[in-house]
mmCIF file of N, CA and C in Angstrom:
data_model
loop_
_atom_site.group_PDB
_atom_site.id
_atom_site.type_symbol
_atom_site.label_atom_id
_atom_site.label_comp_id
_atom_site.label_asym_id
_atom_site.label_seq_id
_atom_site.Cartn_x
_atom_site.Cartn_y
_atom_site.Cartn_z
ATOM 1 N N MET A 1 59.528 -261.741 -34.695
ATOM 2 C CA MET A 1 59.027 -262.015 -33.365
ATOM 3 C C MET A 1 58.157 -263.269 -33.424
ATOM 4 N N PRO A 2 58.420 -264.260 -32.533
ATOM 5 C CA PRO A 2 57.638 -265.494 -32.580
ATOM 6 C C PRO A 2 56.200 -265.238 -32.128
ATOM 7 N N THR A 3 55.295 -266.013 -32.698
ATOM 8 C CA THR A 3 53.888 -265.856 -32.326
ATOM 9 C C THR A 3 53.638 -266.574 -30.998
ATOM 10 N N PRO A 4 52.821 -265.962 -30.129
ATOM 11 C CA PRO A 4 52.565 -266.594 -28.837
ATOM 12 C C PRO A 4 51.734 -267.869 -29.002
ATOM 13 N N LYS A 5 51.885 -268.787 -28.049
ATOM 14 C CA LYS A 5 51.145 -270.045 -28.095
ATOM 15 C C LYS A 5 49.653 -269.820 -27.844
ATOM 16 N N PHE A 6 49.355 -268.860 -26.998
ATOM 17 C CA PHE A 6 47.968 -268.623 -26.611
ATOM 18 C C PHE A 6 47.595 -267.182 -26.905
ATOM 19 N N LYS A 7 46.327 -266.988 -27.190
ATOM 20 C CA LYS A 7 45.835 -265.638 -27.428
ATOM 21 C C LYS A 7 45.735 -264.906 -26.089
ATOM 22 N N PRO A 8 45.967 -263.579 -26.095
ATOM 23 C CA PRO A 8 45.846 -262.827 -24.848
ATOM 24 C C PRO A 8 44.456 -263.013 -24.236
ATOM 25 N N GLY A 9 44.444 -263.239 -22.916
ATOM 26 C CA GLY A 9 43.176 -263.399 -22.201
ATOM 27 C C GLY A 9 42.619 -264.804 -22.264
ATOM 28 N N GLN A 10 43.348 -265.715 -22.927
ATOM 29 C CA GLN A 10 42.868 -267.091 -23.040
ATOM 30 C C GLN A 10 43.831 -267.994 -22.280
ATOM 31 N N SER A 11 43.289 -268.814 -21.385
ATOM 32 C CA SER A 11 44.112 -269.687 -20.559
ATOM 33 C C SER A 11 44.712 -270.805 -21.391
ATOM 34 N N GLY A 12 45.920 -271.200 -21.041
ATOM 35 C CA GLY A 12 46.553 -272.331 -21.692
ATOM 36 C C GLY A 12 46.023 -273.652 -21.157
ATOM 37 N N ASN A 13 45.337 -273.597 -20.029
ATOM 38 C CA ASN A 13 44.766 -274.790 -19.414
ATOM 39 C C ASN A 13 43.366 -274.444 -18.920
ATOM 40 N N PRO A 14 42.381 -274.389 -19.838
ATOM 41 C CA PRO A 14 41.050 -273.932 -19.442
ATOM 42 C C PRO A 14 40.413 -274.773 -18.339
ATOM 43 N N ALA A 15 40.675 -276.067 -18.316
ATOM 44 C CA ALA A 15 40.099 -276.895 -17.247
ATOM 45 C C ALA A 15 40.788 -276.542 -15.938
ATOM 46 N N GLY A 16 42.102 -276.366 -15.965
ATOM 47 C CA GLY A 16 42.867 -275.941 -14.805
ATOM 48 C C GLY A 16 42.705 -276.835 -13.596
ATOM 49 N N ARG A 17 43.249 -276.375 -12.491
ATOM 50 C CA ARG A 17 43.110 -277.091 -11.230
ATOM 51 C C ARG A 17 41.704 -276.830 -10.703
ATOM 52 N N PRO A 18 41.005 -277.866 -10.295
ATOM 53 C CA PRO A 18 39.650 -277.639 -9.791
ATOM 54 C C PRO A 18 39.672 -276.809 -8.513
ATOM 55 N N LYS A 19 38.785 -275.843 -8.445
ATOM 56 C CA LYS A 19 38.726 -274.982 -7.268
ATOM 57 C C LYS A 19 38.193 -275.785 -6.078
ATOM 58 N N ASP A 20 38.677 -275.424 -4.905
ATOM 59 C CA ASP A 20 38.239 -276.038 -3.645
ATOM 60 C C ASP A 20 38.484 -277.543 -3.591
ATOM 61 N N LYS A 21 39.441 -278.028 -4.358
ATOM 62 C CA LYS A 21 39.743 -279.460 -4.330
ATOM 63 C C LYS A 21 41.205 -279.726 -3.968
ATOM 64 N N THR A 22 41.961 -278.686 -3.648
ATOM 65 C CA THR A 22 43.360 -278.892 -3.284
ATOM 66 C C THR A 22 43.413 -279.506 -1.890
ATOM 67 N N PRO A 23 44.470 -280.233 -1.572
ATOM 68 C CA PRO A 23 44.566 -280.838 -0.241
ATOM 69 C C PRO A 23 44.459 -279.805 0.884
ATOM 70 N N ALA A 24 45.086 -278.659 0.711
ATOM 71 C CA ALA A 24 45.033 -277.631 1.760
ATOM 72 C C ALA A 24 43.610 -277.127 1.960
ATOM 73 N N THR A 25 42.879 -276.912 0.875
ATOM 74 C CA THR A 25 41.500 -276.431 0.978
ATOM 75 C C THR A 25 40.616 -277.477 1.638
ATOM 76 N N LEU A 26 40.799 -278.727 1.262
ATOM 77 C CA LEU A 26 40.002 -279.801 1.863
ATOM 78 C C LEU A 26 40.291 -279.922 3.358
ATOM 79 N N LEU A 27 41.564 -279.793 3.741
ATOM 80 C CA LEU A 27 41.927 -279.863 5.157
ATOM 81 C C LEU A 27 41.322 -278.697 5.931
ATOM 82 N N ARG A 28 41.408 -277.490 5.362
ATOM 83 C CA ARG A 28 40.816 -276.324 6.031
ATOM 84 C C ARG A 28 39.317 -276.506 6.236
ATOM 85 N N LYS A 29 38.639 -277.065 5.230
ATOM 86 C CA LYS A 29 37.197 -277.276 5.325
ATOM 87 C C LYS A 29 36.882 -278.291 6.423
ATOM 88 N N ALA A 30 37.655 -279.373 6.472
ATOM 89 C CA ALA A 30 37.428 -280.392 7.501
ATOM 90 C C ALA A 30 37.640 -279.810 8.897
ATOM 91 N N ILE A 31 38.676 -279.000 9.042
ATOM 92 C CA ILE A 31 38.940 -278.378 10.343
ATOM 93 C C ILE A 31 37.823 -277.407 10.697
ATOM 94 N N ALA A 32 37.409 -276.599 9.734
ATOM 95 C CA ALA A 32 36.349 -275.614 9.988
ATOM 96 C C ALA A 32 35.052 -276.311 10.391
ATOM 97 N N ASP A 33 34.745 -277.447 9.751
ATOM 98 C CA ASP A 33 33.523 -278.177 10.088
ATOM 99 C C ASP A 33 33.550 -278.686 11.531
ATOM 100 N N ASP A 34 34.748 -279.092 12.003
ATOM 101 C CA ASP A 34 34.869 -279.656 13.350
ATOM 102 C C ASP A 34 35.291 -278.633 14.403
ATOM 103 N N MET A 35 35.485 -277.378 13.990
ATOM 104 C CA MET A 35 36.017 -276.380 14.909
ATOM 105 C C MET A 35 35.191 -276.198 16.189
ATOM 106 N N PRO A 36 33.871 -276.124 16.124
ATOM 107 C CA PRO A 36 33.117 -275.963 17.379
ATOM 108 C C PRO A 36 33.396 -277.089 18.374
ATOM 109 N N ASP A 37 33.494 -278.330 17.884
ATOM 110 C CA ASP A 37 33.779 -279.455 18.776
ATOM 111 C C ASP A 37 35.203 -279.360 19.339
ATOM 112 N N VAL A 38 36.140 -278.951 18.499
ATOM 113 C CA VAL A 38 37.534 -278.819 18.933
ATOM 114 C C VAL A 38 37.646 -277.758 20.026
ATOM 115 N N VAL A 39 37.021 -276.612 19.815
ATOM 116 C CA VAL A 39 37.070 -275.529 20.809
ATOM 117 C C VAL A 39 36.409 -275.985 22.113
ATOM 118 N N ARG A 40 35.260 -276.641 22.009
ATOM 119 C CA ARG A 40 34.569 -277.143 23.205
ATOM 120 C C ARG A 40 35.486 -278.078 23.997
ATOM 121 N N LYS A 41 36.174 -278.971 23.290
ATOM 122 C CA LYS A 41 37.077 -279.930 23.946
ATOM 123 C C LYS A 41 38.263 -279.207 24.583
ATOM 124 N N LEU A 42 38.810 -278.212 23.896
ATOM 125 C CA LEU A 42 39.925 -277.444 24.472
ATOM 126 C C LEU A 42 39.491 -276.742 25.758
ATOM 127 N N VAL A 43 38.315 -276.148 25.742
ATOM 128 C CA VAL A 43 37.797 -275.462 26.938
ATOM 129 C C VAL A 43 37.627 -276.467 28.066
ATOM 130 N N GLU A 44 37.070 -277.629 27.748
ATOM 131 C CA GLU A 44 36.863 -278.679 28.755
ATOM 132 C C GLU A 44 38.196 -279.104 29.369
ATOM 133 N N LEU A 45 39.195 -279.355 28.501
ATOM 134 C CA LEU A 45 40.515 -279.769 28.990
ATOM 135 C C LEU A 45 41.172 -278.674 29.823
ATOM 136 N N ALA A 46 41.035 -277.433 29.373
ATOM 137 C CA ALA A 46 41.628 -276.321 30.120
ATOM 138 C C ALA A 46 40.994 -276.211 31.504
ATOM 139 N N LYS A 47 39.691 -276.382 31.586
ATOM 140 C CA LYS A 47 39.004 -276.320 32.891
ATOM 141 C C LYS A 47 39.436 -277.451 33.809
ATOM 142 N N GLU A 48 39.857 -278.569 33.205
ATOM 143 C CA GLU A 48 40.322 -279.710 34.000
ATOM 144 C C GLU A 48 41.786 -279.561 34.407
ATOM 145 N N GLY A 49 42.426 -278.469 33.960
ATOM 146 C CA GLY A 49 43.804 -278.212 34.373
ATOM 147 C C GLY A 49 44.856 -278.478 33.314
ATOM 148 N N ASP A 50 44.458 -278.786 32.101
ATOM 149 C CA ASP A 50 45.423 -279.019 31.024
ATOM 150 C C ASP A 50 46.019 -277.671 30.602
ATOM 151 N N VAL A 51 47.272 -277.462 30.984
ATOM 152 C CA VAL A 51 47.935 -276.187 30.737
ATOM 153 C C VAL A 51 48.137 -275.944 29.240
ATOM 154 N N GLN A 52 48.447 -276.974 28.486
ATOM 155 C CA GLN A 52 48.651 -276.817 27.038
ATOM 156 C C GLN A 52 47.357 -276.366 26.359
ATOM 157 N N ALA A 53 46.225 -276.964 26.762
ATOM 158 C CA ALA A 53 44.941 -276.568 26.182
ATOM 159 C C ALA A 53 44.645 -275.112 26.531
ATOM 160 N N ALA A 54 44.926 -274.733 27.779
ATOM 161 C CA ALA A 54 44.704 -273.343 28.194
ATOM 162 C C ALA A 54 45.593 -272.403 27.391
ATOM 163 N N LYS A 55 46.844 -272.812 27.167
ATOM 164 C CA LYS A 55 47.773 -271.970 26.391
ATOM 165 C C LYS A 55 47.270 -271.784 24.962
ATOM 166 N N VAL A 56 46.802 -272.857 24.333
ATOM 167 C CA VAL A 56 46.279 -272.760 22.962
ATOM 168 C C VAL A 56 45.122 -271.769 22.916
ATOM 169 N N LEU A 57 44.210 -271.884 23.868
ATOM 170 C CA LEU A 57 43.061 -270.971 23.901
ATOM 171 C C LEU A 57 43.498 -269.534 24.118
ATOM 172 N N LEU A 58 44.364 -269.317 25.101
ATOM 173 C CA LEU A 58 44.799 -267.949 25.414
ATOM 174 C C LEU A 58 45.604 -267.338 24.274
ATOM 175 N N ASP A 59 46.428 -268.141 23.620
ATOM 176 C CA ASP A 59 47.214 -267.622 22.496
ATOM 177 C C ASP A 59 46.308 -267.148 21.365
ATOM 178 N N ARG A 60 45.173 -267.795 21.194
ATOM 179 C CA ARG A 60 44.244 -267.420 20.128
ATOM 180 C C ARG A 60 43.351 -266.250 20.545
ATOM 181 N N ILE A 61 42.971 -266.232 21.802
ATOM 182 C CA ILE A 61 42.053 -265.191 22.279
ATOM 183 C C ILE A 61 42.796 -263.916 22.654
ATOM 184 N N CYS A 62 43.917 -264.071 23.342
ATOM 185 C CA CYS A 62 44.699 -262.923 23.822
ATOM 186 C C CYS A 62 46.118 -263.047 23.291
ATOM 187 N N PRO A 63 46.378 -262.609 22.065
ATOM 188 C CA PRO A 63 47.741 -262.711 21.538
ATOM 189 C C PRO A 63 48.710 -261.909 22.399
ATOM 190 N N PRO A 64 49.988 -262.280 22.370
ATOM 191 C CA PRO A 64 50.979 -261.571 23.183
ATOM 192 C C PRO A 64 50.990 -260.079 22.865
ATOM 193 N N LEU A 65 51.184 -259.294 23.895
ATOM 194 C CA LEU A 65 51.247 -257.843 23.708
ATOM 195 C C LEU A 65 52.537 -257.475 22.999
ATOM 196 N N ARG A 66 52.442 -256.523 22.124
ATOM 197 C CA ARG A 66 53.636 -256.032 21.431
ATOM 198 C C ARG A 66 54.167 -254.829 22.188
ATOM 199 N N PRO A 67 55.480 -254.657 22.162
ATOM 200 C CA PRO A 67 56.041 -253.504 22.870
ATOM 201 C C PRO A 67 55.491 -252.194 22.302
ATOM 202 N N GLN A 68 55.236 -251.273 23.189
ATOM 203 C CA GLN A 68 54.751 -249.949 22.800
ATOM 204 C C GLN A 68 55.891 -248.947 22.939
ATOM 205 N N ALA A 69 56.050 -248.104 21.949
ATOM 206 C CA ALA A 69 57.080 -247.069 22.016
ATOM 207 C C ALA A 69 56.637 -246.001 23.013
ATOM 208 N N ILE A 70 57.556 -245.619 23.870
ATOM 209 C CA ILE A 70 57.249 -244.565 24.831
ATOM 210 C C ILE A 70 58.214 -243.407 24.587
ATOM 211 N N PRO A 71 57.737 -242.210 24.747
ATOM 212 C CA PRO A 71 58.652 -241.074 24.566
ATOM 213 C C PRO A 71 59.644 -240.998 25.724
ATOM 214 N N VAL A 72 60.882 -240.707 25.403
ATOM 215 C CA VAL A 72 61.910 -240.542 26.428
ATOM 216 C C VAL A 72 62.639 -239.227 26.184
ATOM 217 N N THR A 73 63.181 -238.692 27.253
ATOM 218 C CA THR A 73 63.955 -237.467 27.143
ATOM 219 C C THR A 73 65.346 -237.730 27.707
ATOM 220 N N VAL A 74 66.350 -237.526 26.866
ATOM 221 C CA VAL A 74 67.743 -237.674 27.286
ATOM 222 C C VAL A 74 68.460 -236.417 26.843
ATOM 223 N N GLU A 75 69.267 -235.877 27.745
ATOM 224 C CA GLU A 75 70.000 -234.655 27.420
ATOM 225 C C GLU A 75 70.968 -234.919 26.276
ATOM 226 N N LYS A 76 70.926 -234.039 25.272
ATOM 227 C CA LYS A 76 71.822 -234.154 24.130
ATOM 228 C C LYS A 76 73.195 -233.625 24.529
ATOM 229 N N GLY A 77 74.224 -234.386 24.169
ATOM 230 C CA GLY A 77 75.579 -233.953 24.459
ATOM 231 C C GLY A 77 76.145 -233.115 23.332
ATOM 232 N N ALA A 78 77.299 -232.518 23.590
ATOM 233 C CA ALA A 78 77.955 -231.703 22.570
ATOM 234 C C ALA A 78 78.550 -232.591 21.470
ATOM 235 N N THR A 79 78.844 -233.852 21.811
ATOM 236 C CA THR A 79 79.412 -234.805 20.850
ATOM 237 C C THR A 79 78.610 -236.096 20.922
ATOM 238 N N LEU A 80 78.811 -236.956 19.934
ATOM 239 C CA LEU A 80 78.123 -238.253 19.962
ATOM 240 C C LEU A 80 78.521 -239.077 21.186
ATOM 241 N N PRO A 81 79.824 -239.168 21.531
ATOM 242 C CA PRO A 81 80.176 -239.920 22.735
ATOM 243 C C PRO A 81 79.537 -239.344 24.006
ATOM 244 N N GLU A 82 79.440 -238.032 24.071
ATOM 245 C CA GLU A 82 78.812 -237.419 25.238
ATOM 246 C C GLU A 82 77.319 -237.763 25.276
ATOM 247 N N SER A 83 76.661 -237.723 24.108
ATOM 248 C CA SER A 83 75.249 -238.110 24.041
ATOM 249 C C SER A 83 75.085 -239.569 24.442
ATOM 250 N N GLY A 84 75.999 -240.423 23.974
ATOM 251 C CA GLY A 84 75.965 -241.838 24.356
ATOM 252 C C GLY A 84 76.130 -242.021 25.842
ATOM 253 N N GLY A 85 77.025 -241.245 26.430
ATOM 254 C CA GLY A 85 77.207 -241.303 27.885
ATOM 255 C C GLY A 85 75.941 -240.903 28.620
ATOM 256 N N ASN A 86 75.252 -239.899 28.104
ATOM 257 C CA ASN A 86 73.986 -239.478 28.728
ATOM 258 C C ASN A 86 72.932 -240.578 28.633
ATOM 259 N N VAL A 87 72.900 -241.288 27.504
ATOM 260 C CA VAL A 87 71.945 -242.397 27.344
ATOM 261 C C VAL A 87 72.270 -243.502 28.341
ATOM 262 N N VAL A 88 73.549 -243.853 28.453
ATOM 263 C CA VAL A 88 73.949 -244.900 29.399
ATOM 264 C C VAL A 88 73.592 -244.491 30.823
ATOM 265 N N ALA A 89 73.879 -243.246 31.180
ATOM 266 C CA ALA A 89 73.566 -242.772 32.529
ATOM 267 C C ALA A 89 72.057 -242.822 32.791
ATOM 268 N N ALA A 90 71.266 -242.406 31.810
ATOM 269 C CA ALA A 90 69.803 -242.431 31.973
ATOM 270 C C ALA A 90 69.295 -243.861 32.091
ATOM 271 N N THR A 91 69.923 -244.769 31.368
ATOM 272 C CA THR A 91 69.524 -246.175 31.445
ATOM 273 C C THR A 91 69.885 -246.757 32.809
ATOM 274 N N LEU A 92 71.113 -246.492 33.255
ATOM 275 C CA LEU A 92 71.558 -247.036 34.543
ATOM 276 C C LEU A 92 70.772 -246.471 35.723
ATOM 277 N N SER A 93 70.326 -245.240 35.600
ATOM 278 C CA SER A 93 69.566 -244.626 36.696
ATOM 279 C C SER A 93 68.088 -245.020 36.666
ATOM 280 N N GLY A 94 67.674 -245.717 35.594
ATOM 281 C CA GLY A 94 66.281 -246.140 35.500
ATOM 282 C C GLY A 94 65.362 -245.106 34.878
ATOM 283 N N GLU A 95 65.922 -244.011 34.372
ATOM 284 C CA GLU A 95 65.081 -242.987 33.740
ATOM 285 C C GLU A 95 64.476 -243.496 32.436
ATOM 286 N N ILE A 96 65.221 -244.352 31.727
ATOM 287 C CA ILE A 96 64.694 -244.949 30.503
ATOM 288 C C ILE A 96 64.907 -246.463 30.580
ATOM 289 N N PRO A 97 64.018 -247.239 29.958
ATOM 290 C CA PRO A 97 64.154 -248.704 29.987
ATOM 291 C C PRO A 97 65.407 -249.160 29.238
ATOM 292 N N PRO A 98 65.980 -250.293 29.647
ATOM 293 C CA PRO A 98 67.202 -250.796 28.998
ATOM 294 C C PRO A 98 67.039 -251.022 27.491
ATOM 295 N N ASP A 99 65.879 -251.525 27.046
ATOM 296 C CA ASP A 99 65.734 -251.775 25.611
ATOM 297 C C ASP A 99 65.736 -250.474 24.820
ATOM 298 N N ILE A 100 65.141 -249.415 25.390
ATOM 299 C CA ILE A 100 65.143 -248.113 24.720
ATOM 300 C C ILE A 100 66.565 -247.552 24.717
ATOM 301 N N GLY A 101 67.262 -247.699 25.837
ATOM 302 C CA GLY A 101 68.649 -247.241 25.909
ATOM 303 C C GLY A 101 69.516 -247.918 24.861
ATOM 304 N N ALA A 102 69.335 -249.237 24.704
ATOM 305 C CA ALA A 102 70.121 -249.981 23.714
ATOM 306 C C ALA A 102 69.799 -249.492 22.299
ATOM 307 N N MET A 103 68.527 -249.239 22.026
ATOM 308 C CA MET A 103 68.162 -248.734 20.688
ATOM 309 C C MET A 103 68.776 -247.368 20.431
ATOM 310 N N LEU A 104 68.789 -246.505 21.464
ATOM 311 C CA LEU A 104 69.367 -245.172 21.290
ATOM 312 C C LEU A 104 70.876 -245.253 21.050
ATOM 313 N N ILE A 105 71.551 -246.134 21.775
ATOM 314 C CA ILE A 105 73.000 -246.310 21.578
ATOM 315 C C ILE A 105 73.276 -246.798 20.153
ATOM 316 N N ARG A 106 72.466 -247.761 19.668
ATOM 317 C CA ARG A 106 72.652 -248.246 18.292
ATOM 318 C C ARG A 106 72.419 -247.116 17.295
ATOM 319 N N ALA A 107 71.411 -246.288 17.545
ATOM 320 C CA ALA A 107 71.132 -245.169 16.645
ATOM 321 C C ALA A 107 72.306 -244.187 16.626
ATOM 322 N N LEU A 108 72.876 -243.920 17.796
ATOM 323 C CA LEU A 108 74.035 -243.025 17.856
ATOM 324 C C LEU A 108 75.229 -243.630 17.112
ATOM 325 N N ALA A 109 75.421 -244.952 17.245
ATOM 326 C CA ALA A 109 76.527 -245.612 16.546
ATOM 327 C C ALA A 109 76.340 -245.509 15.032
ATOM 328 N N GLU A 110 75.118 -245.710 14.573
ATOM 329 C CA GLU A 110 74.838 -245.588 13.134
ATOM 330 C C GLU A 110 75.050 -244.149 12.660
ATOM 331 N N GLN A 111 74.655 -243.204 13.483
ATOM 332 C CA GLN A 111 74.869 -241.796 13.136
ATOM 333 C C GLN A 111 76.368 -241.503 13.024
ATOM 334 N N GLY A 112 77.147 -242.086 13.928
ATOM 335 C CA GLY A 112 78.597 -241.920 13.871
ATOM 336 C C GLY A 112 79.170 -242.463 12.576
ATOM 337 N N LYS A 113 78.673 -243.613 12.130
ATOM 338 C CA LYS A 113 79.136 -244.190 10.864
ATOM 339 C C LYS A 113 78.788 -243.278 9.690
ATOM 340 N N LEU A 114 77.577 -242.710 9.728
ATOM 341 C CA LEU A 114 77.181 -241.795 8.652
ATOM 342 C C LEU A 114 78.085 -240.565 8.607
ATOM 343 N N ILE A 115 78.409 -240.047 9.775
ATOM 344 C CA ILE A 115 79.298 -238.880 9.833
ATOM 345 C C ILE A 115 80.679 -239.239 9.275
ATOM 346 N N GLU A 116 81.203 -240.406 9.668
ATOM 347 C CA GLU A 116 82.501 -240.856 9.154
ATOM 348 C C GLU A 116 82.485 -240.971 7.625
ATOM 349 N N LEU A 117 81.428 -241.570 7.087
ATOM 350 C CA LEU A 117 81.330 -241.716 5.634
ATOM 351 C C LEU A 117 81.309 -240.359 4.934
ATOM 352 N N GLN A 118 80.569 -239.421 5.504
ATOM 353 C CA GLN A 118 80.499 -238.089 4.896
ATOM 354 C C GLN A 118 81.860 -237.409 4.960
ATOM 355 N N GLU A 119 82.547 -237.527 6.085
ATOM 356 C CA GLU A 119 83.877 -236.928 6.213
ATOM 357 C C GLU A 119 84.854 -237.546 5.223
ATOM 358 N N MET A 120 84.779 -238.875 5.030
ATOM 359 C CA MET A 120 85.661 -239.536 4.066
ATOM 360 C C MET A 120 85.345 -239.088 2.649
ATOM 361 N N ALA A 121 84.055 -238.950 2.323
ATOM 362 C CA ALA A 121 83.666 -238.493 0.983
ATOM 363 C C ALA A 121 84.172 -237.074 0.748
ATOM 364 N N ASP A 122 84.034 -236.209 1.754
ATOM 365 C CA ASP A 122 84.524 -234.833 1.623
ATOM 366 C C ASP A 122 86.043 -234.816 1.434
ATOM 367 N N ARG A 123 86.741 -235.643 2.205
ATOM 368 C CA ARG A 123 88.205 -235.696 2.107
ATOM 369 C C ARG A 123 88.631 -236.202 0.731
ATOM 370 N N LEU A 124 87.960 -237.222 0.253
ATOM 371 C CA LEU A 124 88.274 -237.765 -1.062
ATOM 372 C C LEU A 124 88.046 -236.719 -2.141
ATOM 373 N N GLN A 125 86.985 -235.965 -2.024
ATOM 374 C CA GLN A 125 86.687 -234.918 -3.009
ATOM 375 C C GLN A 125 87.786 -233.847 -2.992
ATOM 376 N N ARG A 126 88.254 -233.465 -1.787
ATOM 377 C CA ARG A 126 89.338 -232.475 -1.696
ATOM 378 C C ARG A 126 90.624 -233.006 -2.329
ATOM 379 N N LEU A 127 90.924 -234.284 -2.064
ATOM 380 C CA LEU A 127 92.132 -234.892 -2.644
ATOM 381 C C LEU A 127 92.042 -234.948 -4.169
ATOM 382 N N GLU A 128 90.881 -235.295 -4.692
ATOM 383 C CA GLU A 128 90.707 -235.343 -6.145
ATOM 384 C C GLU A 128 90.916 -233.960 -6.764
ATOM 385 N N LYS A 129 90.414 -232.916 -6.093
ATOM 386 C CA LYS A 129 90.601 -231.555 -6.602
ATOM 387 C C LYS A 129 92.081 -231.173 -6.584
ATOM 388 N N LEU A 130 92.801 -231.582 -5.531
ATOM 389 C CA LEU A 130 94.236 -231.291 -5.464
ATOM 390 C C LEU A 130 94.980 -231.991 -6.596
ATOM 391 N N LEU A 131 94.613 -233.250 -6.865
ATOM 392 C CA LEU A 131 95.265 -234.000 -7.932
ATOM 393 C C LEU A 131 94.974 -233.377 -9.297
ATOM 394 N N GLU A 132 93.748 -232.921 -9.504
ATOM 395 C CA GLU A 132 93.384 -232.270 -10.761
ATOM 396 C C GLU A 132 94.175 -230.975 -10.934
ATOM 397 N N ALA A 133 94.379 -230.254 -9.862
ATOM 398 C CA ALA A 133 95.104 -228.982 -9.937
ATOM 399 C C ALA A 133 96.570 -229.214 -10.289
ATOM 400 N N ARG A 134 97.148 -230.336 -9.903
ATOM 401 C CA ARG A 134 98.545 -230.626 -10.185
ATOM 402 C C ARG A 134 98.779 -231.004 -11.642
ATOM 403 N N THR A 135 97.775 -231.544 -12.286
ATOM 404 C CA THR A 135 97.985 -232.005 -13.679
ATOM 405 C C THR A 135 97.656 -230.935 -14.685
#
């Protein structure tokens, strides 16, 4: 086994990169130093009607709302297509929002794929047993 170049716990470059001297750190510091003036100017411009300045301020103060999950009730059908039909009907009638309806339809489609895969696996297992019995 070859010997390592450096002892464990010992840096290969003890001087290393100087802390707080990277371009990104220096830029952040410069921005932070001027931030009160920048914010004051943005507020001034926004009050004068500058829509972009107002947008920058609002985006920082009031970030966009994220969608909230709401509970919905849809009648379960005897089959997946029947359940899907109930979701579509509930969506079209306004009982559930369109985005929730679309998510439910996708979930039903994925469930259908899982059922198909399980049925194929079961069928394959039965066929393998039949082939084993013949030999």
